[in-house]
Coordinates of N, CA and C in Angstrom, one line a residue:
M325 N -2.2 -85.5 5.7 CA -1.5 -86.9 6.5 C -0.7 -86.2 7.8
N326 N -0.6 -86.8 8.7 CA 0.1 -86.5 10.2 C 1.6 -86.6 10.0
R327 N 2.3 -85.9 9.5 CA 3.7 -85.8 9.4 C 4.7 -85.9 11.0
E328 N 5.8 -86.2 10.8 CA 6.6 -86.1 11.9 C 6.2 -87.2 12.7
G329 N 5.7 -88.4 12.0 CA 5.2 -89.9 13.1 C 6.4 -90.2 14.0
W330 N 7.6 -89.9 13.4 CA 8.9 -90.4 14.1 C 8.9 -89.5 15.3
L331 N 8.4 -88.4 15.5 CA 8.5 -87.4 16.6 C 7.8 -88.1 17.9
S332 N 7.0 -88.8 17.5 CA 6.1 -89.3 18.8 C 6.8 -90.4 19.3
R333 N 7.5 -91.3 18.2 CA 8.5 -92.3 18.8 C 9.7 -92.0 19.3
L334 N 10.2 -90.7 19.2 CA 11.3 -90.2 19.6 C 11.0 -89.5 21.1
A335 N 9.9 -89.2 21.2 CA 9.4 -88.7 22.5 C 9.4 -89.8 23.2
G336 N 9.1 -90.8 23.1 CA 9.0 -91.8 24.0 C 10.3 -92.6 24.5
L337 N 11.5 -92.3 23.8 CA 12.7 -92.8 23.9 C 13.4 -92.3 25.2
P338 N 14.3 -93.1 25.8 CA 14.9 -92.6 27.0 C 16.0 -91.3 26.3
L339 N 15.8 -90.1 26.3 CA 17.0 -89.3 26.1 C 17.5 -88.4 27.6
P340 N 18.3 -87.9 27.0 CA 18.9 -86.7 28.4 C 17.6 -85.7 28.5
H341 N 17.4 -85.0 29.8 CA 16.5 -84.4 30.1 C 16.3 -83.0 29.2
A342 N 17.8 -82.7 28.6 CA 18.2 -81.3 27.9 C 18.9 -82.0 26.8
P343 N 18.0 -82.5 25.7 CA 19.1 -83.3 24.7 C 19.7 -82.2 23.5
V344 N 20.8 -82.2 22.9 CA 21.2 -81.3 21.9 C 20.6 -82.4 20.7
I345 N 20.1 -81.7 19.9 CA 19.2 -82.2 18.7 C 19.5 -81.5 17.3
V346 N 20.2 -82.3 16.6 CA 20.6 -81.5 15.1 C 19.2 -81.6 14.2
D347 N 19.0 -80.5 13.9 CA 17.9 -80.6 12.7 C 18.5 -80.1 11.3
G348 N 19.0 -81.2 10.5 CA 19.5 -80.8 9.2 C 18.6 -80.5 8.2
G349 N 18.5 -79.5 7.6 CA 17.7 -79.1 6.8 C 16.4 -78.8 7.3
A350 N 16.6 -77.5 8.1 CA 15.5 -77.1 8.9 C 14.5 -76.2 8.6
N351 N 14.7 -76.0 6.9 CA 14.0 -75.0 6.3 C 13.5 -73.8 7.4
K352 N 12.2 -73.3 7.4 CA 11.7 -72.5 7.8 C 11.6 -72.7 9.5
G353 N 11.8 -74.1 9.9 CA 11.7 -74.0 11.4 C 10.6 -74.7 11.9
N354 N 9.6 -75.4 11.1 CA 8.5 -76.2 11.7 C 9.0 -77.2 12.5
V355 N 9.7 -78.1 12.2 CA 10.2 -79.1 12.6 C 11.0 -78.8 14.0
A356 N 11.9 -77.8 13.8 CA 12.5 -77.3 15.5 C 11.3 -77.1 16.2
A357 N 10.6 -76.3 15.9 CA 9.3 -75.9 16.6 C 8.7 -77.0 17.4
R358 N 8.5 -78.3 16.5 CA 7.8 -79.5 17.2 C 8.7 -80.0 18.1
L359 N 10.2 -80.0 17.6 CA 10.9 -80.7 18.6 C 11.0 -79.8 19.9
L360 N 11.2 -78.7 19.7 CA 10.9 -77.9 21.2 C 10.0 -78.3 22.1
A361 N 8.5 -78.1 21.5 CA 7.6 -78.6 22.2 C 7.5 -80.2 22.9
A362 N 8.1 -81.0 21.8 CA 8.4 -82.3 22.4 C 9.5 -82.4 23.5
F363 N 10.2 -81.5 23.6 CA 11.4 -81.8 24.3 C 11.8 -80.0 24.8
P364 N 11.1 -79.4 25.7 CA 11.4 -78.2 26.1 C 12.9 -77.5 26.4
Q365 N 13.4 -78.4 26.9 CA 14.7 -78.1 27.5 C 15.8 -78.5 26.5
A366 N 15.4 -78.8 25.6 CA 16.4 -79.3 24.4 C 17.2 -78.2 23.6
R367 N 18.3 -78.5 23.1 CA 19.1 -77.1 22.5 C 19.2 -78.1 20.8
V368 N 18.4 -77.1 20.1 CA 18.4 -77.5 18.7 C 19.3 -76.9 18.0
E369 N 20.2 -77.3 17.2 CA 21.4 -76.8 16.2 C 20.6 -77.1 14.7
A370 N 20.2 -76.0 14.2 CA 19.4 -76.1 13.0 C 20.3 -75.6 11.9
F371 N 20.3 -76.5 10.8 CA 21.3 -76.3 9.6 C 20.4 -75.9 8.2
E372 N 20.4 -75.0 7.8 CA 19.7 -74.6 6.5 C 20.3 -73.7 5.4
P373 N 21.1 -74.6 4.2 CA 21.7 -73.9 3.5 C 21.2 -72.5 2.5
Q374 N 19.8 -72.8 2.3 CA 19.0 -71.6 1.4 C 19.1 -70.3 2.2
T375 N 19.6 -69.6 1.6 CA 19.8 -67.9 2.1 C 18.3 -67.3 2.5
R376 N 17.5 -67.4 1.8 CA 16.0 -67.2 2.0 C 15.5 -67.7 3.1
L377 N 15.6 -69.2 3.2 CA 14.8 -70.0 4.2 C 15.6 -69.8 5.5
V378 N 17.1 -69.8 5.7 CA 17.6 -69.5 6.8 C 17.6 -68.3 7.4
R379 N 17.3 -67.2 6.7 CA 17.0 -66.0 7.3 C 15.4 -65.9 8.1
K380 N 14.6 -66.5 7.6 CA 13.4 -67.0 8.1 C 13.7 -67.9 9.4
L381 N 14.2 -68.7 9.6 CA 14.5 -69.6 10.4 C 15.0 -68.6 11.6
A382 N 16.2 -67.8 11.2 CA 16.7 -66.9 12.6 C 15.7 -66.1 12.9
K383 N 14.9 -65.6 12.0 CA 14.2 -64.6 12.5 C 12.7 -65.3 13.4
R384 N 12.6 -66.2 13.2 CA 11.5 -67.3 13.9 C 12.0 -67.3 15.4
F385 N 13.0 -68.0 15.5 CA 13.6 -68.1 16.7 C 14.7 -67.1 17.3
A386 N 14.6 -65.9 16.9 CA 15.4 -64.5 17.3 C 15.0 -64.5 19.0
G387 N 16.0 -64.5 19.9 CA 15.7 -64.5 21.4 C 15.4 -65.7 22.0
D388 N 15.1 -66.9 21.3 CA 15.1 -67.8 21.8 C 16.3 -68.8 21.6
V389 N 17.1 -68.9 23.2 CA 18.4 -69.3 23.1 C 18.6 -70.8 23.0
R390 N 17.5 -71.5 23.1 CA 17.4 -72.9 23.0 C 17.7 -73.3 21.4
V391 N 17.7 -72.5 20.2 CA 17.8 -72.9 19.0 C 19.1 -72.0 18.4
R392 N 19.8 -72.4 17.6 CA 20.8 -71.8 16.8 C 20.7 -72.4 15.3
A393 N 20.7 -71.0 14.6 CA 20.5 -71.5 13.3 C 22.1 -71.2 12.5
H394 N 22.2 -72.2 11.6 CA 23.5 -72.2 10.8 C 23.2 -72.1 9.4
A395 N 23.7 -71.3 8.6 CA 23.5 -71.0 7.3 C 24.8 -72.1 6.6
L396 N 24.4 -73.3 6.9 CA 25.4 -74.4 6.1 C 24.4 -75.5 5.5
A397 N 25.3 -76.1 4.6 CA 24.8 -77.4 4.4 C 25.5 -78.4 4.8
L398 N 25.3 -79.6 4.9 CA 26.2 -80.7 5.6 C 26.4 -81.6 4.8
G399 N 27.9 -82.1 4.7 CA 27.8 -83.2 3.8 C 29.4 -83.7 4.8
E400 N 30.2 -84.5 3.7 CA 31.7 -85.0 4.2 C 32.7 -84.2 4.2
A401 N 32.9 -83.2 3.6 CA 34.0 -82.3 3.4 C 33.8 -80.8 3.6
E402 N 34.4 -80.0 4.0 CA 34.6 -78.5 3.9 C 34.5 -78.0 2.6
T403 N 33.5 -77.5 2.2 CA 33.7 -77.1 0.7 C 32.5 -76.0 0.2
T404 N 32.4 -75.7 -0.8 CA 31.3 -74.5 -1.4 C 30.7 -75.7 -2.3
L405 N 29.3 -75.9 -2.8 CA 28.7 -76.7 -3.8 C 27.7 -75.8 -4.1
P406 N 27.1 -76.2 -5.6 CA 25.9 -75.9 -6.0 C 24.6 -76.1 -5.5
L407 N 23.5 -75.6 -4.9 CA 22.6 -76.0 -4.7 C 21.4 -75.9 -5.7
A408 N 20.9 -77.0 -6.0 CA 19.5 -76.5 -7.2 C 18.6 -76.3 -6.2
V409 N 17.9 -75.1 -6.7 CA 16.6 -74.5 -5.9 C 15.6 -74.7 -6.6
M410 N 14.7 -75.4 -6.1 CA 13.7 -75.7 -7.0 C 12.3 -75.0 -6.4
N411 N 11.5 -74.8 -7.4 CA 10.1 -74.2 -7.2 C 9.4 -74.4 -5.9
R412 N 9.5 -75.5 -5.6 CA 9.1 -76.1 -4.2 C 10.5 -76.1 -3.5
P413 N 10.8 -75.3 -2.5 CA 12.0 -75.1 -2.0 C 12.2 -76.1 -1.1
T414 N 11.3 -77.0 -0.5 CA 11.7 -78.3 0.4 C 12.4 -79.3 -0.4
L415 N 12.4 -79.3 -1.8 CA 12.8 -80.3 -2.5 C 14.2 -79.8 -3.1
S416 N 14.8 -78.9 -2.7 CA 16.0 -78.1 -3.2 C 17.4 -79.0 -2.5
S417 N 18.1 -79.7 -3.6 CA 19.2 -80.4 -3.1 C 20.5 -80.0 -3.7
L418 N 21.6 -80.5 -3.1 CA 22.8 -80.5 -3.6 C 23.4 -81.5 -4.8
L419 N 22.3 -82.5 -4.8 CA 22.3 -83.6 -5.9 C 21.1 -83.0 -7.1
P420 N 21.2 -83.2 -8.3 CA 20.3 -83.0 -9.6 C 19.1 -83.9 -9.4
P421 N 17.9 -83.4 -9.2 CA 16.6 -84.0 -9.2 C 16.7 -84.8 -10.5
T422 N 16.5 -86.0 -10.1 CA 16.0 -87.2 -11.3 C 14.6 -87.6 -10.9
G423 N 14.4 -88.3 -10.1 CA 13.3 -89.5 -9.7 C 11.9 -88.5 -9.2
I424 N 12.5 -87.3 -8.4 CA 11.8 -86.5 -7.6 C 10.5 -86.3 -8.6
H425 N 10.6 -86.3 -9.9 CA 9.4 -85.7 -10.7 C 8.5 -86.8 -10.9
G426 N 8.9 -88.4 -10.4 CA 8.0 -89.2 -10.5 C 7.4 -89.5 -9.1
K427 N 8.0 -89.1 -8.3 CA 7.7 -88.9 -6.7 C 6.4 -88.1 -6.6
Y428 N 6.5 -86.9 -7.3 CA 5.1 -85.5 -7.2 C 5.0 -85.8 -8.8
A429 N 4.5 -86.9 -9.2 CA 3.7 -87.0 -10.4 C 2.5 -86.1 -10.6
G430 N 2.5 -85.1 -11.5 CA 1.3 -84.0 -12.0 C 1.8 -82.8 -11.5
E431 N 2.8 -82.6 -10.7 CA 3.4 -81.4 -10.2 C 4.3 -80.8 -11.2
A432 N 4.3 -79.4 -11.4 CA 5.2 -78.8 -12.2 C 6.2 -78.4 -11.5
L433 N 7.3 -79.3 -11.2 CA 8.5 -79.1 -10.6 C 9.8 -78.7 -11.6
A434 N 10.3 -77.9 -11.2 CA 11.4 -77.2 -11.7 C 12.6 -76.7 -10.8
V435 N 13.8 -76.5 -11.6 CA 14.9 -75.7 -10.8 C 14.9 -74.6 -11.2
T436 N 14.8 -73.4 -10.1 CA 14.7 -72.1 -10.6 C 15.7 -71.1 -10.6
D437 N 16.7 -71.6 -9.8 CA 17.8 -71.1 -9.4 C 18.9 -72.0 -9.0
T438 N 20.2 -71.5 -9.0 CA 21.2 -72.2 -8.5 C 21.9 -71.4 -7.7
E439 N 22.1 -71.7 -6.2 CA 23.0 -71.2 -5.4 C 23.9 -71.7 -4.6
Q440 N 25.1 -70.9 -4.5 CA 26.5 -71.6 -4.0 C 26.3 -71.6 -2.4
V441 N 26.2 -72.8 -1.9 CA 26.4 -72.8 -0.5 C 27.8 -73.4 0.2
A442 N 27.9 -73.0 1.5 CA 29.0 -73.3 2.1 C 28.2 -74.9 2.6
V443 N 29.3 -76.1 2.8 CA 29.0 -77.1 3.2 C 30.1 -77.4 4.3
A444 N 29.5 -77.8 5.4 CA 30.6 -78.2 6.5 C 30.2 -79.8 6.9
R445 N 31.2 -80.3 7.9 CA 31.2 -81.4 8.5 C 30.3 -81.3 9.7
L446 N 29.5 -81.8 10.1 CA 28.9 -81.5 11.4 C 29.9 -82.3 12.6
D447 N 30.9 -82.8 12.5 CA 31.7 -83.1 13.6 C 32.8 -81.7 13.6
T448 N 32.7 -81.1 12.7 CA 33.9 -79.8 12.9 C 32.9 -78.5 13.6
V449 N 31.4 -78.7 13.4 CA 30.9 -77.8 14.0 C 30.3 -77.9 15.2
L450 N 30.2 -79.1 16.0 CA 29.7 -79.4 17.1 C 30.5 -80.6 17.6
A451 N 30.4 -80.5 18.8 CA 31.3 -81.3 19.9 C 30.6 -82.5 20.2
C452 N 28.8 -82.4 20.3 CA 28.4 -83.5 20.5 C 26.9 -83.7 20.4
A453 N 26.3 -84.4 20.2 CA 24.8 -84.7 19.8 C 24.1 -85.7 20.7
D454 N 22.8 -85.5 20.9 CA 22.0 -86.9 21.2 C 21.1 -87.3 20.3
V455 N 20.8 -86.5 19.1 CA 19.9 -86.8 18.1 C 20.3 -86.3 16.8
I456 N 20.2 -86.8 16.0 CA 20.5 -86.0 14.7 C 19.3 -86.5 13.8
K457 N 19.0 -85.5 13.4 CA 17.7 -85.5 12.4 C 18.0 -84.8 10.8
L458 N 18.2 -85.7 9.9 CA 18.3 -85.1 8.3 C 17.3 -85.4 7.6
D459 N 16.8 -84.3 6.9 CA 16.2 -84.3 5.7 C 16.9 -83.4 4.9
L460 N 17.6 -84.1 4.0 CA 18.7 -83.3 2.9 C 18.7 -83.9 1.6
Q461 N 17.3 -84.5 1.3 CA 16.8 -84.5 -0.1 C 17.8 -85.1 -0.9
G462 N 18.2 -86.6 -0.3 CA 19.3 -87.4 -1.0 C 20.7 -87.0 -0.5
Y463 N 21.1 -86.1 0.4 CA 22.6 -86.0 0.9 C 22.7 -86.5 2.2
E464 N 21.8 -87.2 2.6 CA 22.0 -87.7 4.0 C 23.3 -88.8 4.3
L465 N 23.5 -89.2 3.4 CA 24.9 -90.0 3.4 C 25.9 -89.4 3.6
P466 N 26.4 -88.2 2.8 CA 27.5 -87.8 2.8 C 27.5 -86.9 4.1
A467 N 26.1 -86.3 4.7 CA 26.1 -85.8 5.9 C 26.5 -86.6 7.3
L468 N 25.9 -87.9 7.2 CA 26.7 -89.0 8.2 C 27.9 -89.2 8.3
R469 N 28.5 -89.3 6.6 CA 30.1 -89.4 6.8 C 30.7 -88.3 7.3
G470 N 30.1 -87.1 7.4 CA 30.7 -86.0 8.0 C 30.3 -85.7 9.4
A471 N 29.7 -86.8 10.4 CA 29.6 -86.8 11.6 C 29.9 -87.8 12.2
T472 N 31.1 -88.7 11.6 CA 31.8 -89.8 12.5 C 32.3 -89.9 13.8
K473 N 32.7 -88.5 14.1 CA 33.3 -88.2 15.3 C 32.1 -88.0 16.2
L474 N 31.1 -87.7 16.0 CA 29.9 -87.5 16.9 C 29.2 -88.8 17.0
L475 N 29.0 -89.6 15.8 CA 28.1 -90.9 15.9 C 28.3 -91.6 17.2
P476 N 29.4 -91.8 17.5 CA 29.4 -93.0 18.8 C 28.8 -92.3 20.1
G477 N 28.3 -91.0 20.1 CA 27.8 -90.4 21.2 C 26.4 -90.1 20.9
V478 N 26.0 -90.4 19.7 CA 24.4 -90.1 19.4 C 23.6 -91.4 19.9
S479 N 22.4 -90.9 20.4 CA 21.6 -92.1 20.9 C 20.4 -92.3 19.8
V480 N 20.0 -91.4 18.6 CA 18.9 -91.8 17.9 C 19.4 -91.0 16.2
V481 N 19.2 -91.3 15.5 CA 19.3 -90.9 13.7 C 18.0 -90.9 13.2
V482 N 17.5 -89.9 12.7 CA 16.1 -89.7 11.8 C 17.0 -89.4 10.5
A483 N 16.6 -90.0 9.7 CA 17.0 -89.6 8.2 C 15.9 -90.0 7.0
E484 N 15.5 -88.9 6.4 CA 14.7 -89.1 5.1 C 15.2 -90.2 4.2
A485 N 14.6 -91.4 3.9 CA 15.6 -92.6 3.2 C 14.3 -92.9 2.1
A486 N 14.9 -93.0 0.8 CA 14.3 -93.4 -0.4 C 14.4 -94.7 -0.6
L487 N 13.4 -95.3 -1.2 CA 13.5 -96.8 -1.8 C 13.8 -96.8 -3.3
A488 N 13.7 -95.4 -3.8 CA 14.1 -95.4 -5.2 C 14.7 -94.1 -5.4
P489 N 15.6 -94.4 -6.3 CA 16.4 -92.9 -6.6 C 15.6 -91.8 -6.8
L490 N 15.5 -90.6 -6.1 CA 14.9 -89.4 -6.3 C 15.8 -88.1 -7.1
Y491 N 16.9 -88.3 -6.3 CA 18.4 -87.5 -7.1 C 19.5 -88.5 -7.6
A492 N 20.1 -87.9 -8.4 CA 21.3 -88.4 -8.8 C 22.5 -88.8 -7.8
G493 N 22.8 -89.7 -7.7 CA 23.6 -90.2 -6.7 C 23.2 -90.7 -5.2
Q494 N 21.9 -90.6 -5.1 CA 21.4 -90.8 -3.9 C 21.5 -91.9 -3.3
A495 N 22.1 -92.1 -1.9 CA 22.2 -93.4 -1.2 C 20.8 -93.9 -1.0
L496 N 20.5 -95.2 -0.9 CA 18.9 -95.4 -0.6 C 18.9 -96.2 1.0
L497 N 17.8 -96.3 1.3 CA 17.9 -97.1 2.9 C 18.7 -98.2 2.9
P498 N 19.0 -99.0 2.4 CA 19.8 -100.2 2.5 C 21.3 -99.5 3.1
E499 N 21.7 -98.6 2.1 CA 23.1 -98.0 2.4 C 23.2 -97.4 3.5
L500 N 22.1 -96.7 3.6 CA 22.0 -95.6 5.1 C 22.2 -97.0 6.4
E501 N 21.1 -98.1 6.3 CA 21.3 -98.8 7.3 C 22.5 -99.4 7.5
A502 N 23.1 -99.6 6.3 CA 24.6 -100.6 6.6 C 25.8 -99.5 7.1
F503 N 25.5 -98.4 6.7 CA 26.4 -97.4 7.3 C 26.2 -97.2 9.0
L504 N 25.2 -97.0 9.5 CA 24.6 -96.9 10.5 C 25.0 -97.9 11.6
E505 N 24.9 -98.9 10.6 CA 25.0 -100.3 11.8 C 26.2 -100.5 11.9
G506 N 27.4 -100.0 11.3 CA 28.6 -99.9 11.5 C 29.0 -98.9 12.6
F507 N 28.1 -98.3 13.2 CA 28.5 -97.2 14.4 C 27.4 -97.6 15.6
G508 N 26.9 -99.2 15.3 CA 26.0 -99.4 16.6 C 24.6 -99.1 16.3
F509 N 24.0 -98.6 15.2 CA 22.4 -98.4 15.2 C 21.8 -99.5 14.7
R510 N 20.6 -99.6 14.9 CA 19.7 -100.4 14.4 C 18.5 -99.9 13.8
L511 N 17.9 -100.1 12.7 CA 16.7 -99.6 12.3 C 15.4 -99.9 13.1
D512 N 14.7 -98.7 13.5 CA 13.7 -99.2 14.5 C 12.5 -99.2 14.0
G513 N 12.4 -98.1 13.0 CA 11.1 -98.3 12.1 C 11.2 -97.1 11.2
I514 N 10.4 -97.1 10.3 CA 10.2 -96.1 9.2 C 8.8 -95.6 9.3
Y515 N 8.7 -94.1 9.3 CA 7.4 -93.4 9.5 C 7.1 -92.3 8.3
D516 N 5.7 -92.3 8.1 CA 5.6 -91.1 7.1 C 5.8 -91.2 5.6
F517 N 5.5 -92.4 5.5 CA 5.6 -92.9 4.3 C 5.0 -92.2 2.9
F518 N 5.7 -92.0 1.9 CA 5.4 -91.3 0.5 C 5.0 -92.2 -0.4
R519 N 3.7 -92.2 -0.9 CA 3.3 -93.3 -2.0 C 3.3 -92.2 -3.1
N520 N 4.0 -92.7 -4.4 CA 3.7 -91.8 -5.5 C 2.2 -91.8 -6.4
G521 N 2.0 -91.5 -7.1 CA 0.8 -91.6 -8.0 C 0.3 -92.8 -8.5
G522 N 1.4 -93.8 -8.5 CA 0.9 -95.4 -8.7 C 0.6 -96.2 -7.5
G523 N 0.9 -95.5 -6.6 CA 0.6 -96.1 -5.1 C 1.9 -96.8 -4.5
R524 N 2.9 -96.7 -5.0 CA 4.3 -97.4 -4.8 C 4.8 -96.3 -3.8
I525 N 5.4 -96.9 -2.4 CA 6.2 -96.6 -1.2 C 7.5 -96.0 -1.9
V526 N 7.7 -94.7 -2.1 CA 9.2 -94.3 -2.7 C 9.7 -93.8 -1.4
S527 N 9.4 -93.1 -0.3 CA 10.4 -92.7 0.7 C 9.6 -92.9 2.1
G528 N 10.4 -92.6 3.1 CA 9.7 -92.4 4.4 C 11.1 -91.9 5.3
D529 N 10.5 -91.6 6.6 CA 11.8 -91.2 7.7 C 12.2 -92.4 8.2
A530 N 13.2 -92.8 8.2 CA 13.8 -93.9 8.7 C 14.4 -93.5 10.4
L531 N 14.1 -93.8 11.4 CA 14.9 -93.9 12.8 C 15.6 -95.0 13.2
F532 N 16.7 -94.5 13.4 CA 17.8 -95.7 14.0 C 18.0 -95.4 15.4
R533 N 18.1 -96.4 16.2 CA 18.2 -96.5 17.7 C 19.6 -97.1 17.8
R534 N 20.5 -96.5 18.9 CA 21.7 -97.3 19.1 C 21.2 -98.4 20.0
V535 N 21.9 -99.6 19.6 CA 21.7 -100.9 20.2 C 22.2 -101.1 21.5

């Protein structure tokens, strides 16, 4: 499946020539690299809390002044929280995995470690942003609540959104939509649908544009 379908949409939207793009949940930097391919003049602020992954992220973009790696999770308060590290690292979350096992039916998913990670409000780390992309395994809404001072200046938000709970306490798509509507955003489209073993759509990447 071709992932990051939202990126094609983003590339067609009116953005500054050199946008500031937040990559929340940057992992090893694959999405950051695609963002730079689409926006060569962009500055990417990449956030990844897992120690092993953020080291790979920093090494990958060492010497590239367009990318700054932050060893931080994003949330609504400055704190330290336990990160449940999965044997599939991209599924690691600050929330306990529950329905994630149903999403990836047949895979032997398990929490293999717990890592204490620093959590920061995005609006205390950055002064501005044009695009915010969040792939935080259920922690998207707390991260947005920690970006309220930035959101009035943001043009586009891309957030992984679930239609059924995958992690305990996760906000679903309607909650994300309602929150962002309060800051002048409209749901533009949902990309890269993921269907579970039963064929049900359980998640996708929601792109919100400023009205």
